[in-house]
Coordinates of C-alpha atoms and ligand atoms in Angstrom, one line a residue:
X1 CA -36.6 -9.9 133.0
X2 CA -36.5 -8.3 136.6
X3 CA -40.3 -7.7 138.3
X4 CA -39.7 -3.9 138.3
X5 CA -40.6 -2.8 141.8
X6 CA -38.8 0.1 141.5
X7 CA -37.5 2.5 138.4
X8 CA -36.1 1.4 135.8
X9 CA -32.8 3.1 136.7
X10 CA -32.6 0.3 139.0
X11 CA -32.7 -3.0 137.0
X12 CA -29.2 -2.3 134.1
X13 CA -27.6 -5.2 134.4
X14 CA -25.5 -4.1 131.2
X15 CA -24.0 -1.6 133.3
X16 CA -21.5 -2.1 136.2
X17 CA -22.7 -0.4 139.2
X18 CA -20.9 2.7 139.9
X19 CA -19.1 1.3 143.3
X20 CA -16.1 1.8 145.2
X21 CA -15.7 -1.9 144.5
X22 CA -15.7 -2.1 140.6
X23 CA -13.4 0.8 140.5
X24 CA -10.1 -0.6 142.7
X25 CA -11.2 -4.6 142.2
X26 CA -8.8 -6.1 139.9
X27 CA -11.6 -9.0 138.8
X28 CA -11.5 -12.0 135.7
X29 CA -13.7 -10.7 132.8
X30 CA -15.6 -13.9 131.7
X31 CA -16.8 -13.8 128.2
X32 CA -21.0 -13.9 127.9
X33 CA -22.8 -17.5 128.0
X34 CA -23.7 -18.9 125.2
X35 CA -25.3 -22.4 123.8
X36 CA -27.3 -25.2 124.9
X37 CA -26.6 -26.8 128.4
X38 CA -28.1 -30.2 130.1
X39 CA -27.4 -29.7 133.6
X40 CA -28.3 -31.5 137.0
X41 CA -29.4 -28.1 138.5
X42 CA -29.5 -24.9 137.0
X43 CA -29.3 -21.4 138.9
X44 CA -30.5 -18.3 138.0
X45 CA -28.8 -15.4 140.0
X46 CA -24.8 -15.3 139.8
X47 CA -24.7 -13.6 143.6
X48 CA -22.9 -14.9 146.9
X49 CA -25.9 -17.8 147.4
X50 CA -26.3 -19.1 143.0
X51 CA -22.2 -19.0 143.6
X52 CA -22.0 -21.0 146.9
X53 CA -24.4 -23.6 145.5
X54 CA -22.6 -23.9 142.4
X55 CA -19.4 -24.6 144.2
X56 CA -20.4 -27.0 146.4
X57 CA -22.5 -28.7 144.2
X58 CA -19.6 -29.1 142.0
X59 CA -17.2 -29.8 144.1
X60 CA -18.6 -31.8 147.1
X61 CA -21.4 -33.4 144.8
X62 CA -20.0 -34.0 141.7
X63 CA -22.9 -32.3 140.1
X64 CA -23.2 -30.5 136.5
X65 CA -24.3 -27.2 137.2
X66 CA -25.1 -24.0 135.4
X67 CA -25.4 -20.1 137.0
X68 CA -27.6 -17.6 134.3
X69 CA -27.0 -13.6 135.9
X70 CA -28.4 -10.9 133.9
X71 CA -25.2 -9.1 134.5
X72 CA -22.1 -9.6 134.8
X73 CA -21.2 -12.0 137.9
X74 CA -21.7 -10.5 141.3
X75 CA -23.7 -7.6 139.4
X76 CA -26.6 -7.7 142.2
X77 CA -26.3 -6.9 145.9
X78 CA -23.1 -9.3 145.8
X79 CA -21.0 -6.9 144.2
X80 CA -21.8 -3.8 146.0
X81 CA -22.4 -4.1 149.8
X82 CA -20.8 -2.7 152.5
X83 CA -18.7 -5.8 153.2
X84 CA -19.8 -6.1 156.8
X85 CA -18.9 -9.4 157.2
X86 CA -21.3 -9.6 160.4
X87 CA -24.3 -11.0 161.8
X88 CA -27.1 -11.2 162.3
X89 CA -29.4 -11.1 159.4
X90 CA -32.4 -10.4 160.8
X91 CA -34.4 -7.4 162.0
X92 CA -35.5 -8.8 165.5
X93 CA -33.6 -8.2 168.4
X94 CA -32.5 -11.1 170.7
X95 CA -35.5 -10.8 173.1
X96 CA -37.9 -10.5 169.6
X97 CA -36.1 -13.5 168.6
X98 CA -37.0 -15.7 171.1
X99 CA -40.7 -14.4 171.2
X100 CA -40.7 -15.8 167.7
X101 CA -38.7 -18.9 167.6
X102 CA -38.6 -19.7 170.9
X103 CA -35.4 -20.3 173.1
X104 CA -34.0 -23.6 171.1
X105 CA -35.0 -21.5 168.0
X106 CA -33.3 -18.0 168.2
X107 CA -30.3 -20.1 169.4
X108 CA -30.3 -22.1 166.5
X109 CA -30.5 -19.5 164.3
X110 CA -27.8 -18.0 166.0
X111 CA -25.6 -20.8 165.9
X112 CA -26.3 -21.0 162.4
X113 CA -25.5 -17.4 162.0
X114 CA -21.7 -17.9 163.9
X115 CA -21.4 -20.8 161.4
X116 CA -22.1 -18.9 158.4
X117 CA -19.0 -16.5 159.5
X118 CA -16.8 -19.1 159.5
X119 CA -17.7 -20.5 156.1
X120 CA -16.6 -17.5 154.4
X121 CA -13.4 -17.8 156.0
X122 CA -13.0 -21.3 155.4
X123 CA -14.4 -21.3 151.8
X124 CA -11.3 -18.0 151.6
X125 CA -8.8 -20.1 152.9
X126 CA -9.5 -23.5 151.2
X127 CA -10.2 -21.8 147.8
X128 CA -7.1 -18.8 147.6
X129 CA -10.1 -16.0 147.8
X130 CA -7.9 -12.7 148.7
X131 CA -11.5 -11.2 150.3
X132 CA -9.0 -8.4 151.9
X133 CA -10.5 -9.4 155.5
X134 CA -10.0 -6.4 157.9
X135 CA -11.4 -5.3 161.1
X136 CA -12.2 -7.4 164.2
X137 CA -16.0 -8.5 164.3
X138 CA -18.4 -5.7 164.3
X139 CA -19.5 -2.6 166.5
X140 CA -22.8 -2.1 167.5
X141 CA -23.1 1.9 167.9
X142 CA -25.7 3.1 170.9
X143 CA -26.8 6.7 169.5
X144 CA -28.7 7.4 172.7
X145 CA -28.4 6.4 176.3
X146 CA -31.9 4.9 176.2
X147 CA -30.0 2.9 173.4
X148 CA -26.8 1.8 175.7
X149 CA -28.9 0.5 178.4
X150 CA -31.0 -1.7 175.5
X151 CA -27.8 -2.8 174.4
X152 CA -27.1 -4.0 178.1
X153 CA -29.8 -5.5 177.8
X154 CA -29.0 -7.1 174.6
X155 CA -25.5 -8.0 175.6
X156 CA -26.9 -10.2 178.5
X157 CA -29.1 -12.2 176.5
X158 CA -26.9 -12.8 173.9
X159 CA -24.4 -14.4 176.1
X160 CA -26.7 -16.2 177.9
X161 CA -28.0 -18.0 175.5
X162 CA -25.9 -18.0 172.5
X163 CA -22.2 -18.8 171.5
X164 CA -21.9 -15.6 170.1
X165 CA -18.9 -14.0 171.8
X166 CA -19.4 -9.8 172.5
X167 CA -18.0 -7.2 174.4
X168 CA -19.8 -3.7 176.2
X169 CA -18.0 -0.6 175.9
X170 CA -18.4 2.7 178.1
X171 CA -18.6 5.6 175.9
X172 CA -15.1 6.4 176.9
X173 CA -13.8 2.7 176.2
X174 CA -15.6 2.7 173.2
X175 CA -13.7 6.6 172.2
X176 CA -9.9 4.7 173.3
X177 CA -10.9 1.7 170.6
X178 CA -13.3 3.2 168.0
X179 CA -14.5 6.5 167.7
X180 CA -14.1 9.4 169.7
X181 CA -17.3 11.3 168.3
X182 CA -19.8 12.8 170.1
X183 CA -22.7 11.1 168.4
X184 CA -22.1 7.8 170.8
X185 CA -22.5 6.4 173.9
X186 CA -21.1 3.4 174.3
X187 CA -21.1 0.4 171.7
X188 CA -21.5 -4.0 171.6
X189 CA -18.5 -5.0 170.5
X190 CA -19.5 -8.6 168.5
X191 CA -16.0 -10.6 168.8
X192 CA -17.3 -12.6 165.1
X193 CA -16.4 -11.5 161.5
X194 CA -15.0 -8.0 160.0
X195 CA -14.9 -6.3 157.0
X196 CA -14.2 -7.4 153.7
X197 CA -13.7 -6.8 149.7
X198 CA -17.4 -7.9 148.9
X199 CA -16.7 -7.7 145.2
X200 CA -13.5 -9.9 145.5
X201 CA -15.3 -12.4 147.7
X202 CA -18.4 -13.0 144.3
X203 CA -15.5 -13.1 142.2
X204 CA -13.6 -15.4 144.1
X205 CA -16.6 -17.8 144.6
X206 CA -17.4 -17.7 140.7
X207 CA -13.7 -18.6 140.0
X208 CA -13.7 -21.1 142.3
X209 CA -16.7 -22.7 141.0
X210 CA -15.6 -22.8 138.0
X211 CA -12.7 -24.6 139.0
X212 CA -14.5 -27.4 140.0
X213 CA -16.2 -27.8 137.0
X214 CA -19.5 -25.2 137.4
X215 CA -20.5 -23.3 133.7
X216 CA -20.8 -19.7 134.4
X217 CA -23.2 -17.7 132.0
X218 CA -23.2 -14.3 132.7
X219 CA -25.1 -11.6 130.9
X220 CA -28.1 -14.0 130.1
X221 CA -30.7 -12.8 131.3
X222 CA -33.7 -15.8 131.8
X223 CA -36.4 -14.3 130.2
X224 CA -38.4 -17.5 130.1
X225 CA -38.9 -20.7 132.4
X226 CA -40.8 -23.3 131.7
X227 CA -41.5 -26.8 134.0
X228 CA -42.1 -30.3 132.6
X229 CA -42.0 -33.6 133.9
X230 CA -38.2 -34.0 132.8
X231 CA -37.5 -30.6 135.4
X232 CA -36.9 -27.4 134.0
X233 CA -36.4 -25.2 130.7
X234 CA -34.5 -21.8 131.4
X235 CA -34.5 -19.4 127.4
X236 CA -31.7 -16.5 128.1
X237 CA -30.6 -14.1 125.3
X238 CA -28.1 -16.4 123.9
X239 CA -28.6 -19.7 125.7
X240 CA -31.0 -22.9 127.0
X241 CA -30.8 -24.3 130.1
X242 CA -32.2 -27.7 130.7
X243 CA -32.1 -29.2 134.3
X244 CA -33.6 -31.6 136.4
X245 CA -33.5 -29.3 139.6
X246 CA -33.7 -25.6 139.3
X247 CA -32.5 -22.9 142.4
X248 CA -33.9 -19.6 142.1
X249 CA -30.9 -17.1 144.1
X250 CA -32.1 -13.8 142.9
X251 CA -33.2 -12.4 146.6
X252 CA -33.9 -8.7 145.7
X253 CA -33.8 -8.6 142.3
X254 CA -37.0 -10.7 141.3
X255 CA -37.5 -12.0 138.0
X256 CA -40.4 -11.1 136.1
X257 CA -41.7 -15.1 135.8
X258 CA -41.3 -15.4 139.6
X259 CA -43.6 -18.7 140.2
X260 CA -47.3 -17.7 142.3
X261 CA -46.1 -19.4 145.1
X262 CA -43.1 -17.4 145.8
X263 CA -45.2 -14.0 144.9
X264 CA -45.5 -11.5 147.3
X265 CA -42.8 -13.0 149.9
X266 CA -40.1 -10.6 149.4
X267 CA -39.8 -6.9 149.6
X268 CA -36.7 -5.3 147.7
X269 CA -34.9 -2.2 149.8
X270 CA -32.9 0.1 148.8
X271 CA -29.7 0.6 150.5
X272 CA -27.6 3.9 149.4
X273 CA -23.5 4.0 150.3
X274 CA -21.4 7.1 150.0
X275 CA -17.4 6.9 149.8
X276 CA -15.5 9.9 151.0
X277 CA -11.5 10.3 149.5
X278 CA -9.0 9.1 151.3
X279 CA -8.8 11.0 154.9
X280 CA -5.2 12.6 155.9
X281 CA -4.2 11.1 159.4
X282 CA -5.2 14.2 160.8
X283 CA -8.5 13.8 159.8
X284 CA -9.2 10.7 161.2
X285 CA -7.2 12.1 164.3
X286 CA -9.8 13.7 165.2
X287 CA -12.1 11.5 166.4
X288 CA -8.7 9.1 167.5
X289 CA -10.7 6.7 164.8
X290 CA -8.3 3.9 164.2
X291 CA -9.5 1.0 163.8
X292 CA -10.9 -1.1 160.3
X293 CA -14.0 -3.3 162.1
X294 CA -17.2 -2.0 160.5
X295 CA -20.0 0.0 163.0
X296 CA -24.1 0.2 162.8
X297 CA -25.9 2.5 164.9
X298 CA -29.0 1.3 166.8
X299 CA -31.6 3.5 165.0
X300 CA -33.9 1.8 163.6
X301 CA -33.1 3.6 160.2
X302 CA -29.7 2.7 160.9
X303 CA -26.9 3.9 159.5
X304 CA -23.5 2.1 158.5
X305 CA -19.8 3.1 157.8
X306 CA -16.4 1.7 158.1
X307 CA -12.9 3.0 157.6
X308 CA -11.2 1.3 154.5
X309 CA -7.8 0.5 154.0
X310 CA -7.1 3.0 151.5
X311 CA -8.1 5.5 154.4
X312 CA -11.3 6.5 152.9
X313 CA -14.5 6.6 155.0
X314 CA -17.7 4.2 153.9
X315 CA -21.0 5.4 155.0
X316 CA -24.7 3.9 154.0
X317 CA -28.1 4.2 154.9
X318 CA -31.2 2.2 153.7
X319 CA -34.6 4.4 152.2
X320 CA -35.9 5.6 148.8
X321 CA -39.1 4.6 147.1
X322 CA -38.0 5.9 143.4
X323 CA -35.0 4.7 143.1
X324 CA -34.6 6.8 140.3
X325 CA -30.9 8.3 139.8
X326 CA -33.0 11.6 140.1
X327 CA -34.0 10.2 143.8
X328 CA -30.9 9.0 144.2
X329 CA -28.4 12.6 144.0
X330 CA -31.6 13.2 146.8
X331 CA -30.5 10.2 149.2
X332 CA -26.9 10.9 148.6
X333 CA -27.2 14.5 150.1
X334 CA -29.3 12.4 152.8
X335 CA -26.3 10.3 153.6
X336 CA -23.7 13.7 153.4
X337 CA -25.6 15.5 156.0
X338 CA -26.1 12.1 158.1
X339 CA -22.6 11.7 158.2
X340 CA -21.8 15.0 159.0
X341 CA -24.0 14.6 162.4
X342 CA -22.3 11.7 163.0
X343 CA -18.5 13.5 162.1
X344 CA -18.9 17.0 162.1
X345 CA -15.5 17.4 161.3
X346 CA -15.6 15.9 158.1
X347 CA -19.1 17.5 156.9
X348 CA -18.2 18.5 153.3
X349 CA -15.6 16.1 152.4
X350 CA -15.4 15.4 149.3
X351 CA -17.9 12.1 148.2
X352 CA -15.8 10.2 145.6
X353 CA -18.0 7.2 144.8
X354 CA -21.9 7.1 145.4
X355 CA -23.9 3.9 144.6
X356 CA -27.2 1.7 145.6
X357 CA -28.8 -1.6 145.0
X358 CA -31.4 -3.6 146.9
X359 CA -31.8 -5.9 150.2
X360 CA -34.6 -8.1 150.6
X361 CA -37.0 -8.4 153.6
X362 CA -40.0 -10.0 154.2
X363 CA -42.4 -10.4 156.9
X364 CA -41.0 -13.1 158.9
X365 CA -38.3 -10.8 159.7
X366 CA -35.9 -13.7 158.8
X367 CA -34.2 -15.3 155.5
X368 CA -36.4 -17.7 154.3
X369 CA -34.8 -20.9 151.9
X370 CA -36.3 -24.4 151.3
X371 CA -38.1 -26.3 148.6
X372 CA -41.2 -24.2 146.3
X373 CA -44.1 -26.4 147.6
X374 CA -46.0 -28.1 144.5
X375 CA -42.9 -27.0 142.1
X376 CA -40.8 -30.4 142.4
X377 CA -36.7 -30.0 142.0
X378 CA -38.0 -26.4 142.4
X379 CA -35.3 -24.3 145.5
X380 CA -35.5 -20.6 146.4
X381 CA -33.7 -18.7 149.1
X382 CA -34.2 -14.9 149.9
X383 CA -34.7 -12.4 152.4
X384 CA -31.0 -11.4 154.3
X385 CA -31.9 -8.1 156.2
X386 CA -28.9 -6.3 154.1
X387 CA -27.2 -9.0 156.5
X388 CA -26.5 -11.6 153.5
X389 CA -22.7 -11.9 153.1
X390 CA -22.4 -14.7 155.1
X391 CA -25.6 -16.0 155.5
X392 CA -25.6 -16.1 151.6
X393 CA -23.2 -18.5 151.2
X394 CA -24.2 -20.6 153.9
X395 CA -27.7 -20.9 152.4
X396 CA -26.3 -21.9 149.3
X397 CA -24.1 -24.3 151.0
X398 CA -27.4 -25.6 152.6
X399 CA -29.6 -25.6 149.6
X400 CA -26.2 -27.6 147.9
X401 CA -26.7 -30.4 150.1
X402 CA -30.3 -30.4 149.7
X403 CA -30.9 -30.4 146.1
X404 CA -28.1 -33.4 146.7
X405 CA -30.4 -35.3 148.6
X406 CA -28.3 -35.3 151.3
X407 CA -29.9 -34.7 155.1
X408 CA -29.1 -31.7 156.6
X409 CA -26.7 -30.9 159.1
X410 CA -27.7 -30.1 162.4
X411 CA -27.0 -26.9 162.3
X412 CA -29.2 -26.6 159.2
X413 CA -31.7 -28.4 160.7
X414 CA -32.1 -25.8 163.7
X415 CA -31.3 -22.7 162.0
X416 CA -34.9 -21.7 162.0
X417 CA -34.7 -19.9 158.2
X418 CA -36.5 -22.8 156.6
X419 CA -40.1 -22.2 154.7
X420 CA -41.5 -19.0 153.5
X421 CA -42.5 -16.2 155.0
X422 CA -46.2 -15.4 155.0
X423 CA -47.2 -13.4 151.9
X424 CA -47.2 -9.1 151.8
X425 CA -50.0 -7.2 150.2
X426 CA -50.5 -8.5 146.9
X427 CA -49.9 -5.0 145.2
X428 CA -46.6 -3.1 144.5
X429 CA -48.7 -0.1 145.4
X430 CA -49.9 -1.7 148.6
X431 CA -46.4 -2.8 149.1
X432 CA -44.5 0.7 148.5
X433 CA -47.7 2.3 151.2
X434 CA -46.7 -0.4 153.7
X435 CA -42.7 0.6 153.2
X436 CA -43.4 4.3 153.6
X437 CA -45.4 4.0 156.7
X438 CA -42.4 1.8 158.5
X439 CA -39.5 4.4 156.8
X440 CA -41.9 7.1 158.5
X441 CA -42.6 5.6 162.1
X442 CA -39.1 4.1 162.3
X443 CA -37.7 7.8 161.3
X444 CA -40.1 9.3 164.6
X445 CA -39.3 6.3 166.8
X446 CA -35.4 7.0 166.1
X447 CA -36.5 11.2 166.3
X448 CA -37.8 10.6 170.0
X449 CA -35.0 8.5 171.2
X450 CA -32.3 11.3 170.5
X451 CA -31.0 12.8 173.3
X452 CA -31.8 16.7 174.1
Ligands
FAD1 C1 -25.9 -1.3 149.1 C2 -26.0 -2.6 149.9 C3 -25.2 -2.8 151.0 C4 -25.2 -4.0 151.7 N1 -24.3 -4.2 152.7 C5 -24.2 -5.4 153.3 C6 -23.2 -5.6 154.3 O1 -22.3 -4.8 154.5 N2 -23.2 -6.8 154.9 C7 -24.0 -7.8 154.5 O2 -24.0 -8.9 155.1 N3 -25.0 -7.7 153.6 C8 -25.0 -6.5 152.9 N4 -26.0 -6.3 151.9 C9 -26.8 -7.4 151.6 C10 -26.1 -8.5 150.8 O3 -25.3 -7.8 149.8 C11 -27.1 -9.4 150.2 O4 -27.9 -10.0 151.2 C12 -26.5 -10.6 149.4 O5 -25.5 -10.1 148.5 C13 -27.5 -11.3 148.6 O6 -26.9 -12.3 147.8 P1 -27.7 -13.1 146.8 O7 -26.8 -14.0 146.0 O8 -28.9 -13.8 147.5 O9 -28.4 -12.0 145.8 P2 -27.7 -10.9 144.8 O10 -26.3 -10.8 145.0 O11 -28.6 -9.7 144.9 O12 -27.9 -11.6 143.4 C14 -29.1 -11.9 142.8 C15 -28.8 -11.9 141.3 O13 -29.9 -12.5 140.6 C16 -29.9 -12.0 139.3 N5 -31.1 -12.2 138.6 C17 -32.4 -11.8 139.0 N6 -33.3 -12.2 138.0 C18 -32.6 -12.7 137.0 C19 -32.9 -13.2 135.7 N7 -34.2 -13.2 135.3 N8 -31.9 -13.7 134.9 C20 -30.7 -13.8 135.4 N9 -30.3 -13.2 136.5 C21 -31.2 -12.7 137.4 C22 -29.6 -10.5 139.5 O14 -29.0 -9.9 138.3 C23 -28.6 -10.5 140.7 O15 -27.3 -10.3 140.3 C24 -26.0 -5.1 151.3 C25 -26.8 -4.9 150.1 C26 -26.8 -3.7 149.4 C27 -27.6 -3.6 148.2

């Protein structure tokens, strides 16, 4: 059912990841789909952007609508992220932005992005979706001084020319309000957003969908599509799908029958995350580390990590070809010894929860979301930079009004994400070569900027 980019280890949907998430989530158990549905649009993928469309299709349209996930709901990336509920999802920086989409463009899309934030909390609030918010915005980590001064440099463009409201932090402002560790030197402090249950938040969406009237089939994986002039034919273990307009919201995890057109797009990455056990108030003492808003360091391998309310410490990283579990006890020591450069004080804490799944990039360096050209009623978004928890539901909210009919807004119609992105070497082989090369250089760019 899934295009299996990487080993097979990957791709259970029978299995609930092993996460922090489905561990302490209290969550609905929905029984499997089953049976034959005639739907106005059907959705295969039940993560943050099949779920959005659902809901508003269902409740701001009035439209029948039917999600298919292979696993249970919120199985994919949804389920088992960080929870950074940040921005931006991209890989440019603010300057690479506007080189791309020009001014008007990279402020679009970062308009859009500002937007997206404030959906989730607005979709939280008007739907009763506990998404255990913490934190204030996000804190961008510099891990070098070469690094501080870029983020100057960032800072100053970002409130030049976008709404986006930040904050610089000297290394010792940055140790009175976030860490006190010597692995930083100064930070961005992005005023947008925080952290968040990511679990609760799929869950929460799925309910709410189904509230309003969506039919949610989990554990049915499509194994078959088929288009005809009446729209589209979806064949799952235990049900049949017929739809005049179909949305394909499987971003990383592609499915085997993925249409030629949309070939080739869409890279999956995997992203590993390490929880430690809860930390005494000692422990976190000792880097006077207080705070709940999520951090990112400016490597390019970047690495990730936020303090959860339970006390325990969060910490990911992105890389891994295999993605075998063999691979993976490899990239779990990876992220032990990371995090013990970063906190030296807590290098050999006990790990209680290790998991991974897979992002999707692309070569446009942006999400890409729209109509499948020659596929008519045919939609597709992907591509979120491991950046997709709002901009996920915000594309689903978009693709909602568009398989509607309705215009977009203005905001959708500036938000630069629309079309897709040129095509990658047409050979997982070719593909994995081109990953390895950019994990390699980005791991010697990041080497040469360390300080002495
Ligand atoms: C480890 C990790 C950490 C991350 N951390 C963050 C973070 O902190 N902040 C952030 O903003 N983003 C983060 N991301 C990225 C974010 O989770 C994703 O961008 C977002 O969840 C994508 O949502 P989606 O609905 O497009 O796709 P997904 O949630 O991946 O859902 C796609 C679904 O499609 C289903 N599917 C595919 N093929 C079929 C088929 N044939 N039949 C039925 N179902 C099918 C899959 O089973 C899957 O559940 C992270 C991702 C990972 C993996």
């Amino acid at each position: 059912m899934y295009q299996p980019f990487y080993h097979a280890d990957q791709y259970r949907p029978q299995h609930s990841p092993p996460s922090y998430w489905h561990a302490t989530t209290p969550r609905p158990t929905l029984a499997p789909g089953s049976g034959e549905h005639t739907v106005d649009v059907a959705i295969v993928g039940g993560g943050y952007c099949g779920l959005s469309a659902a809901l508003h299709l269902a409740r701001d349209h009035g439209a029948r609508v039917a999600v298919l996930e292979a696993g249970d709901i919120g199985w994919g990336a949804s389920g088992r992220n960080a929870g950074f509920n940040t921005l931006p999802a991209t890989k440019h920086d603010y300057i690479g932005l506007q080189r791309a989409l020009g001014e008007a463009g990279a402020a679009g899309f970062m308009a859009a992005q500002q937007e997206a934030l404030q959906l989730v909390a607005s979709l939280a609030a008007a739907e009763g979706i506990a998404t255990q918010a913490c934190g204030e915005g996000s804190y961008v980590v510099a891990h070098s001084p070469a690094a501080w001064a870029g983020l100057q440099d960032e800072y100053h463009a970002w409130r030049l020319h976008t709404p986006v409201a930040s904050r610089l932090l000297t290394r010792a402002e940055f140790a009175g309000r976030g860490h006190a560790g010597d692995a930083q030197y100064g930070a961005l402090h992005i005023l947008h957003g925080g952290g968040l249950n990511p679990l609760a938040l799929a869950s929460g969406l799925a309910q709410a969908a189904q509230r309003h009237g969506a039919i949610l089939l989990p554990q049915q994986a499509v194994h078959a599509w088929q288009p005809h002039s009446g729209g589209h034919t979806l064949q799952a273990a235990d049900s049949v799908v017929h739809a005049r307009q179909l949305l394909l919201a499987t971003n990383g995890y592609l499915p085997a029958w993925l249409p030629p057109v949309l070939r080739h797009r869409t890279l999956p990455v995997i992203s590993n995350i390490i929880v430690t056990r809860p930390l005494s108030a000692a422990e976190w003492g000792a880097y006077a580390y207080h705070t709940h808003t999520p951090m990112f360091d400016t490597r390019h391998l970047l690495s990730y990590w936020r303090r959860l309310p339970d006390g325990r410490l969060l910490f990911g990283a992105r890389g891994d070809l295999s993605g075998s579990d063999a691979s993976g006890q490899r990239q779990r020591a990876a992220l032990q010894a990371q995090l013990a450069a970063c906190f030296p004080a807590w290098a050999g804490v006990d790990i209680d929860y290790f998991w991974r799944g897979l992002i999707a990039v692309n070569r446009r360096l942006l999400p890409q979301y729209g109509p499948l050209p020659g596929l008519p009623g045919m939609w597709y978004a992907a591509g979120c930079f491991g950046s997709g928890v709002s901009t996920m539901p915000w594309l689903g909210r978009a693709l909602a009004r568009a398989m509607a009919g309705q215009p977009p807004s203005a905001s959708e119609a500036a938000c630069a994400m629309h079309g897709l992105a040129p095509r990658l070497p047409p050979a997982t082989a070719l593909q994995k070569l081109g990953l390895q090369f950019a994990y390699t250089a980005y791991a010697w760019r990041d080497r040469l900027s360390e300080p002495a």
